Short mmCIF file of C-alpha atoms in Angstrom, two decimals:
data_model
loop_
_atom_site.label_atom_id
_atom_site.label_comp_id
_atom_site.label_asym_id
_atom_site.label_seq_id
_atom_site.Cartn_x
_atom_site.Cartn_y
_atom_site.Cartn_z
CA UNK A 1 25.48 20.75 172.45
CA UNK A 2 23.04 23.53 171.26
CA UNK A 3 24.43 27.50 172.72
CA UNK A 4 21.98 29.12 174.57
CA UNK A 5 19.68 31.49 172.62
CA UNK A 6 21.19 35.37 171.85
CA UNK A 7 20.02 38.01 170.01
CA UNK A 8 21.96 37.85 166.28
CA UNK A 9 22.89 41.83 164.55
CA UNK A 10 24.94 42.13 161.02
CA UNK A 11 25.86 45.81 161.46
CA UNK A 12 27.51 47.20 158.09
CA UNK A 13 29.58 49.73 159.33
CA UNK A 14 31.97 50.17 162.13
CA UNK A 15 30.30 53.01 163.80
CA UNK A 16 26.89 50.75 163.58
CA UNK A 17 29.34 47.89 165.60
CA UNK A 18 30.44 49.99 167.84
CA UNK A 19 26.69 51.48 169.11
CA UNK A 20 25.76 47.60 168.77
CA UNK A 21 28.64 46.63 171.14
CA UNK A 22 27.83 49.34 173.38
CA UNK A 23 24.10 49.15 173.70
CA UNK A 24 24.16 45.24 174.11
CA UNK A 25 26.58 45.64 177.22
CA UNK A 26 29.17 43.48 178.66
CA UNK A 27 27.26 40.06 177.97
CA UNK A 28 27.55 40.69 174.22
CA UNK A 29 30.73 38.96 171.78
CA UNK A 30 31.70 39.87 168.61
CA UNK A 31 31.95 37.50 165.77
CA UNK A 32 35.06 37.64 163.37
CA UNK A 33 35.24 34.31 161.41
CA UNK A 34 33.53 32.56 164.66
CA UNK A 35 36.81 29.63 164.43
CA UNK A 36 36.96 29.74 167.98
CA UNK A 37 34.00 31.24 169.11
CA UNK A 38 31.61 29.02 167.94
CA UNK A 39 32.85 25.81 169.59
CA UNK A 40 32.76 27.67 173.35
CA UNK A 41 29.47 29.02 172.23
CA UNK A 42 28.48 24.96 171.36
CA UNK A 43 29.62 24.28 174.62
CA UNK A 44 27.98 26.84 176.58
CA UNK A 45 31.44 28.23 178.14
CA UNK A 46 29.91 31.57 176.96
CA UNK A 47 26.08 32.77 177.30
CA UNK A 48 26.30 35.96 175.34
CA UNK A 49 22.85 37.76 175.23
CA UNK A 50 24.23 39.70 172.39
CA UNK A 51 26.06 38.41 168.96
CA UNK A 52 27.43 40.41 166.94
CA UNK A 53 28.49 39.62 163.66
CA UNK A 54 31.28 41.91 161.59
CA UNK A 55 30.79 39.84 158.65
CA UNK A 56 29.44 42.57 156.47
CA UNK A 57 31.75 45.61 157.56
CA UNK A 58 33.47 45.44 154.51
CA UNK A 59 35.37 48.42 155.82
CA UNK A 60 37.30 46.26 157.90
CA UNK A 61 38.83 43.72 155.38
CA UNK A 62 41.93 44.33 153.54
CA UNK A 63 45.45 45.46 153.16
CA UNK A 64 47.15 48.81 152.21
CA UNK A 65 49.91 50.65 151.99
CA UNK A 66 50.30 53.64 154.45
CA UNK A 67 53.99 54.70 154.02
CA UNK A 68 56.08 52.93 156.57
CA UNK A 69 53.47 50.79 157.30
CA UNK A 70 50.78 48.07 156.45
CA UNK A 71 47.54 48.89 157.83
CA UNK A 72 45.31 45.31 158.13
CA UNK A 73 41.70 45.55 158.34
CA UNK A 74 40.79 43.38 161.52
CA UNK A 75 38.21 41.03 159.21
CA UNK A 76 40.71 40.44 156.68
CA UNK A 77 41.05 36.31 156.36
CA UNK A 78 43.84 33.98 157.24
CA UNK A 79 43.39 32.83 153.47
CA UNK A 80 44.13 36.50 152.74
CA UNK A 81 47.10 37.68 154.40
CA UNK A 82 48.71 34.35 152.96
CA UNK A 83 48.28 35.99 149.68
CA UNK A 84 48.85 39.40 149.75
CA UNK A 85 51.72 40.92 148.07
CA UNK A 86 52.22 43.70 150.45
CA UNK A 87 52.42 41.28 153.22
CA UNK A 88 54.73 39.24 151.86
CA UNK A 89 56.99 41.98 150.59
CA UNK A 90 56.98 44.25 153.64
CA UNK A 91 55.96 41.45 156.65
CA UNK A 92 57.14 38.10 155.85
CA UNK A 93 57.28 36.86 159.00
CA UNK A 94 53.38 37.02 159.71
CA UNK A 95 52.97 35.38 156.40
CA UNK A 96 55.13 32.45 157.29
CA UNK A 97 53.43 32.32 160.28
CA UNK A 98 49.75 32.26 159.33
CA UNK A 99 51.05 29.27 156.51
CA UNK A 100 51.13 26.82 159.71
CA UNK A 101 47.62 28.24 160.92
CA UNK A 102 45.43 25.15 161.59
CA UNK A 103 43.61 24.06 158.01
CA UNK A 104 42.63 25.66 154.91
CA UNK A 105 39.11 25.56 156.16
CA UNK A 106 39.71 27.48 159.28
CA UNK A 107 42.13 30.18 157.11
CA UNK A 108 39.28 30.71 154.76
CA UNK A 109 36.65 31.86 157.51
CA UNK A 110 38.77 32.72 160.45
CA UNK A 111 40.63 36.10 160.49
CA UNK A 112 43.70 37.80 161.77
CA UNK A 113 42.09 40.43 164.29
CA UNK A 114 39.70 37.63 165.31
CA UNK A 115 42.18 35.73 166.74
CA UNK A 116 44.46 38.34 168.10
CA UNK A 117 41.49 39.45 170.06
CA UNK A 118 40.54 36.02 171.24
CA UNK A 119 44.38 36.21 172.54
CA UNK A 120 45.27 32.52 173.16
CA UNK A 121 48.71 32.32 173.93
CA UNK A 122 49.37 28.95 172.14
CA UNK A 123 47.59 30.89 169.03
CA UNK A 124 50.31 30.89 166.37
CA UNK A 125 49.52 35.12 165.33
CA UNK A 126 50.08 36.70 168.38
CA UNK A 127 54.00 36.27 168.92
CA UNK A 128 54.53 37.11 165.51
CA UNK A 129 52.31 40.27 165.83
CA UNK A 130 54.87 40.92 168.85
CA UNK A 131 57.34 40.44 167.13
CA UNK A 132 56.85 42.66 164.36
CA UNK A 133 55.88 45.76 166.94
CA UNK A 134 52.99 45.98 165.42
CA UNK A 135 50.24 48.29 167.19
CA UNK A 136 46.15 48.17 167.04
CA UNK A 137 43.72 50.29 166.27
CA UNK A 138 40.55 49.74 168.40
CA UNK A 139 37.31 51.68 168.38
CA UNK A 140 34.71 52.79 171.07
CA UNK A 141 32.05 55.22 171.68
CA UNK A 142 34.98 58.30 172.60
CA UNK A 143 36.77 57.52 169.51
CA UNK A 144 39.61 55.37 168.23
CA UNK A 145 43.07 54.56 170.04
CA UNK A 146 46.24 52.95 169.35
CA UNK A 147 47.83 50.35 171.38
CA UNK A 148 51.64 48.75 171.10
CA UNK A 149 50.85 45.38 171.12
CA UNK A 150 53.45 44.92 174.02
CA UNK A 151 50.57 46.54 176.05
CA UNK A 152 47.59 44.74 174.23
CA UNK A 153 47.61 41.01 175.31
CA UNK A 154 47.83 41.58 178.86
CA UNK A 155 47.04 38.19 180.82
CA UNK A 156 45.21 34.49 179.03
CA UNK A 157 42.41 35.28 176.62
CA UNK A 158 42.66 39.16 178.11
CA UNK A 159 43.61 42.00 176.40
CA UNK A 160 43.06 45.80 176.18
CA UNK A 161 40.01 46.01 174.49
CA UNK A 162 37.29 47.64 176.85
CA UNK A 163 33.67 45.84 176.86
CA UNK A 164 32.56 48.19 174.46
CA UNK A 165 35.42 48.38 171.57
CA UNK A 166 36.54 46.60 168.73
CA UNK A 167 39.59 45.82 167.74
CA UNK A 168 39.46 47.60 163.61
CA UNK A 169 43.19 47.46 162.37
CA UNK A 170 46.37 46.15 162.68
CA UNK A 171 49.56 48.76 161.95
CA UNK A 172 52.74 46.63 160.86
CA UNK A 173 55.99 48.81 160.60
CA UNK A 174 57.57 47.69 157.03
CA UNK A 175 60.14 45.03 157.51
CA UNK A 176 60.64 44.95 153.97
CA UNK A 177 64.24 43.22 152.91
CA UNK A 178 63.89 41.34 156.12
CA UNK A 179 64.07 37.41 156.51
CA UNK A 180 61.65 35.66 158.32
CA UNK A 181 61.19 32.19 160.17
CA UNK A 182 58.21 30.85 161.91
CA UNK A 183 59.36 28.00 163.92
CA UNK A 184 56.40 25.83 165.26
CA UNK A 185 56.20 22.49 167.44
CA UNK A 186 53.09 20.50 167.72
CA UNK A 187 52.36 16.72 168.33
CA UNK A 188 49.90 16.83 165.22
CA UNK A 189 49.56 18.30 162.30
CA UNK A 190 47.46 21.04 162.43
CA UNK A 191 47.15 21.37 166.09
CA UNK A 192 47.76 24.17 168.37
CA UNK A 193 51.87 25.18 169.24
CA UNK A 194 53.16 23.49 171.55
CA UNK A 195 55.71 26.13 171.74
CA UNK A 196 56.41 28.30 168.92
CA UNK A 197 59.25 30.93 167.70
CA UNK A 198 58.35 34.08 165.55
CA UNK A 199 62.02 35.47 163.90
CA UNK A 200 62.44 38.35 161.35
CA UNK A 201 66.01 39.65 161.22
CA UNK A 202 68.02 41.90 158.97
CA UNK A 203 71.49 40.87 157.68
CA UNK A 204 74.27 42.51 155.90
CA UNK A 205 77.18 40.99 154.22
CA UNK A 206 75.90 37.68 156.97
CA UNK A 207 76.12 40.05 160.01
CA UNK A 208 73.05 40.25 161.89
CA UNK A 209 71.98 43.90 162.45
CA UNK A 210 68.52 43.79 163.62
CA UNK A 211 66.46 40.80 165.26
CA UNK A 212 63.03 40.73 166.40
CA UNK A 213 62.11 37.34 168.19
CA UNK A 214 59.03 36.26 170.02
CA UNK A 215 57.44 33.22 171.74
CA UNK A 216 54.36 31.28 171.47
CA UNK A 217 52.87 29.47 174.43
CA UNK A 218 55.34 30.38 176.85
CA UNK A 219 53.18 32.31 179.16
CA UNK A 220 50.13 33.41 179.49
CA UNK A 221 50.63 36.01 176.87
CA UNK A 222 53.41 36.18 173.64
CA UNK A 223 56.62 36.48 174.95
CA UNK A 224 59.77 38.80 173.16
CA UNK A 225 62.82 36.79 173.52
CA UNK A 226 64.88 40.30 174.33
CA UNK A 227 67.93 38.22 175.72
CA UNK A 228 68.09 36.35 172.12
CA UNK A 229 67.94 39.94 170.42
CA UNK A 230 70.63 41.22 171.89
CA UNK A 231 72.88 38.69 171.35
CA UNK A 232 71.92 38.60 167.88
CA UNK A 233 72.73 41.78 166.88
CA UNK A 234 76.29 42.75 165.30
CA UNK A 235 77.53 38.99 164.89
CA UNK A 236 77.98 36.87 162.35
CA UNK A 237 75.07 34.26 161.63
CA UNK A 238 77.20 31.20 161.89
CA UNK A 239 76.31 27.77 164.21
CA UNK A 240 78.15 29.12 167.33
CA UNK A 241 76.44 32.38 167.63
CA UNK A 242 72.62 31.37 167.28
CA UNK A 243 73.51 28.56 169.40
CA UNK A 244 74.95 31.28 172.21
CA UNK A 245 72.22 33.60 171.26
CA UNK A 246 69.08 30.63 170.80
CA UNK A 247 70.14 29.68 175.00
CA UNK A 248 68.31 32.99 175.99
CA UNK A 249 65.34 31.95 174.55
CA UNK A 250 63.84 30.61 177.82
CA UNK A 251 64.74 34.05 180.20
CA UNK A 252 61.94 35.48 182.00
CA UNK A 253 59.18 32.80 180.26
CA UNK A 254 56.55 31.28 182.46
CA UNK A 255 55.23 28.13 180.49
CA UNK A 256 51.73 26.17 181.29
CA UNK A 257 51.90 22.81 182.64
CA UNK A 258 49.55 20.75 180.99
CA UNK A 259 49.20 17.10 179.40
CA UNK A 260 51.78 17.92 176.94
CA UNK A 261 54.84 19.43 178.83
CA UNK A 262 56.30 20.73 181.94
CA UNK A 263 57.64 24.12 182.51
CA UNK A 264 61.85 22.58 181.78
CA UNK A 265 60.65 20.82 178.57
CA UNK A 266 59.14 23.51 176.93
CA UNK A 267 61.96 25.85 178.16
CA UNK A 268 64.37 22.84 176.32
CA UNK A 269 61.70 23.34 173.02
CA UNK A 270 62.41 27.21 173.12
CA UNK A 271 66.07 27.16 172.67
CA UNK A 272 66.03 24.22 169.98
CA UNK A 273 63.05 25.75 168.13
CA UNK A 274 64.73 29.63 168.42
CA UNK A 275 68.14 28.29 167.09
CA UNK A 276 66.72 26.56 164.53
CA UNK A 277 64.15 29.36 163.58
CA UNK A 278 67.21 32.11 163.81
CA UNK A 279 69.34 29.86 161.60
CA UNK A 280 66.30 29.71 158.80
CA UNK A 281 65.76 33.31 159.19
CA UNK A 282 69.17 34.54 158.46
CA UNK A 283 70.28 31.48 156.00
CA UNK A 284 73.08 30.27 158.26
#
């Protein structure tokens, strides 16, 4: 199918996006790689009058340093984070996570603050994201703001970006000497989580002393598994713990029913996929 016609702007800076965003009203969308834009756009789910395309804000690609913190330009690739040193030192888990991301077609155009914007809760970034306390940086006419991204994804393909804001960076707190796990089912390769489990933790002497877990596709937004924390922290990372701490997993969740699963067999694919993703993590 053919989208409905739109009128196409390349802004080069993110002030010029932002007055593009704003002027075009709430029937414009932004594009930020376009991998999952472009096929609702081909299928006329949306009729934006407005496109807007980021691809030459070069402002908004990259990673640096910024003390106790990465600070990830919103445009910066899939391909990208895979690859960067700082990421891998200082935020393993998103790395590990954006390895299972679809194909290395999609991870070469799409791009992290693309699809934590788009906010699909089977998408494999946001959880991790979570999970890492990250917070984003969005920009509008008043200004810029920061948002925890406990309060960003707020309901299915919501979040809170206003009509007229972009999303610009993405702050990650340094979890440098921390292990990571990305824990992902799916019926296919390459296909969207079925359920997923994003775990970083930090170990001493194989005593778990910080954990920081979060769920994909177990609601209609990522999902921290704060019961599995808990019990995670001050014990030893052998079989018996992660397998007490892994049955939280499923506490407070409200999966989708769809062709896939029901609600009890994703809550069974939780705990097996956070005690196995707990037990990678820590090297138990």
């Amino acid at each position: 199918m053919i989208p409905a016609s739109f009128d196409y702007l390349r802004p080069s800076t993110v002030d010029e996006a932002v007055q593009a965003l704003a002027s075009a009203g709430e029937d414009a969308k932004v594009l930020a790689g376009g991998q999952s834009l472009l096929p609702v756009l081909r299928m006329r789910l949306a009729t934006p009058t407005t496109l807007i395309d980021l691809g030459r804000v070069a402002e908004l690609r990259g990673v640096r340093d910024d003390g106790d913190a990465l600070v990830i330009g919103a445009m910066t690739t899939h391909y990208d984070v895979q690859r960067d040193p700082l990421i891998a030192e200082h935020a393993a888990l998103l790395k590990e996570a954006t390895d299972t991301v679809a194909d290395p077609q999609i991870r070469h155009r799409g791009t992290l603050g693309g699809a934590i914007s788009h906010a699909d809760p089977a998408g494999d970034l946001l959880a991790p994201v979570l999970a890492l306390d990250a917070s984003l940086v969005v920009a509008g006419p008043s200004g810029r703001r920061t948002v925890p991204a406990a309060d960003f994804f707020q309901d299915l393909f919501t979040t809170a970006l206003a009509a007229d804001e972009l999303l610009v960076e993405i702050r990650v707190p340094k979890h440098t000497g921390w292990r990571a796990h990305y824990e992902k089912f799916n019926r296919v390769a390459q296909a969207w989580s079925m359920v997923a489990v994003a775990v970083t933790v930090r170990t001493e002497a194989g005593v778990i002393e910080e954990a920081r877990v979060a769920l994909t596709n177990m609601g209609s937004t990522p999902v921290r598994a704060s019961g599995v924390e808990a019990a995670l922290v001050g014990v030893q990372a052998s079989a018996d713990s992660i397998a007490a701490a892994a049955s939280h997993a499923a506490e407070g969740t409200n999966p989708p029913v769809d062709s896939n699963a029901d609600v009890e067999y994703r809550r069974h694919l939780a705990q097996v996929l956070t005690g196995r993703a707990i037990a990678a993590a820590a090297g138990a």
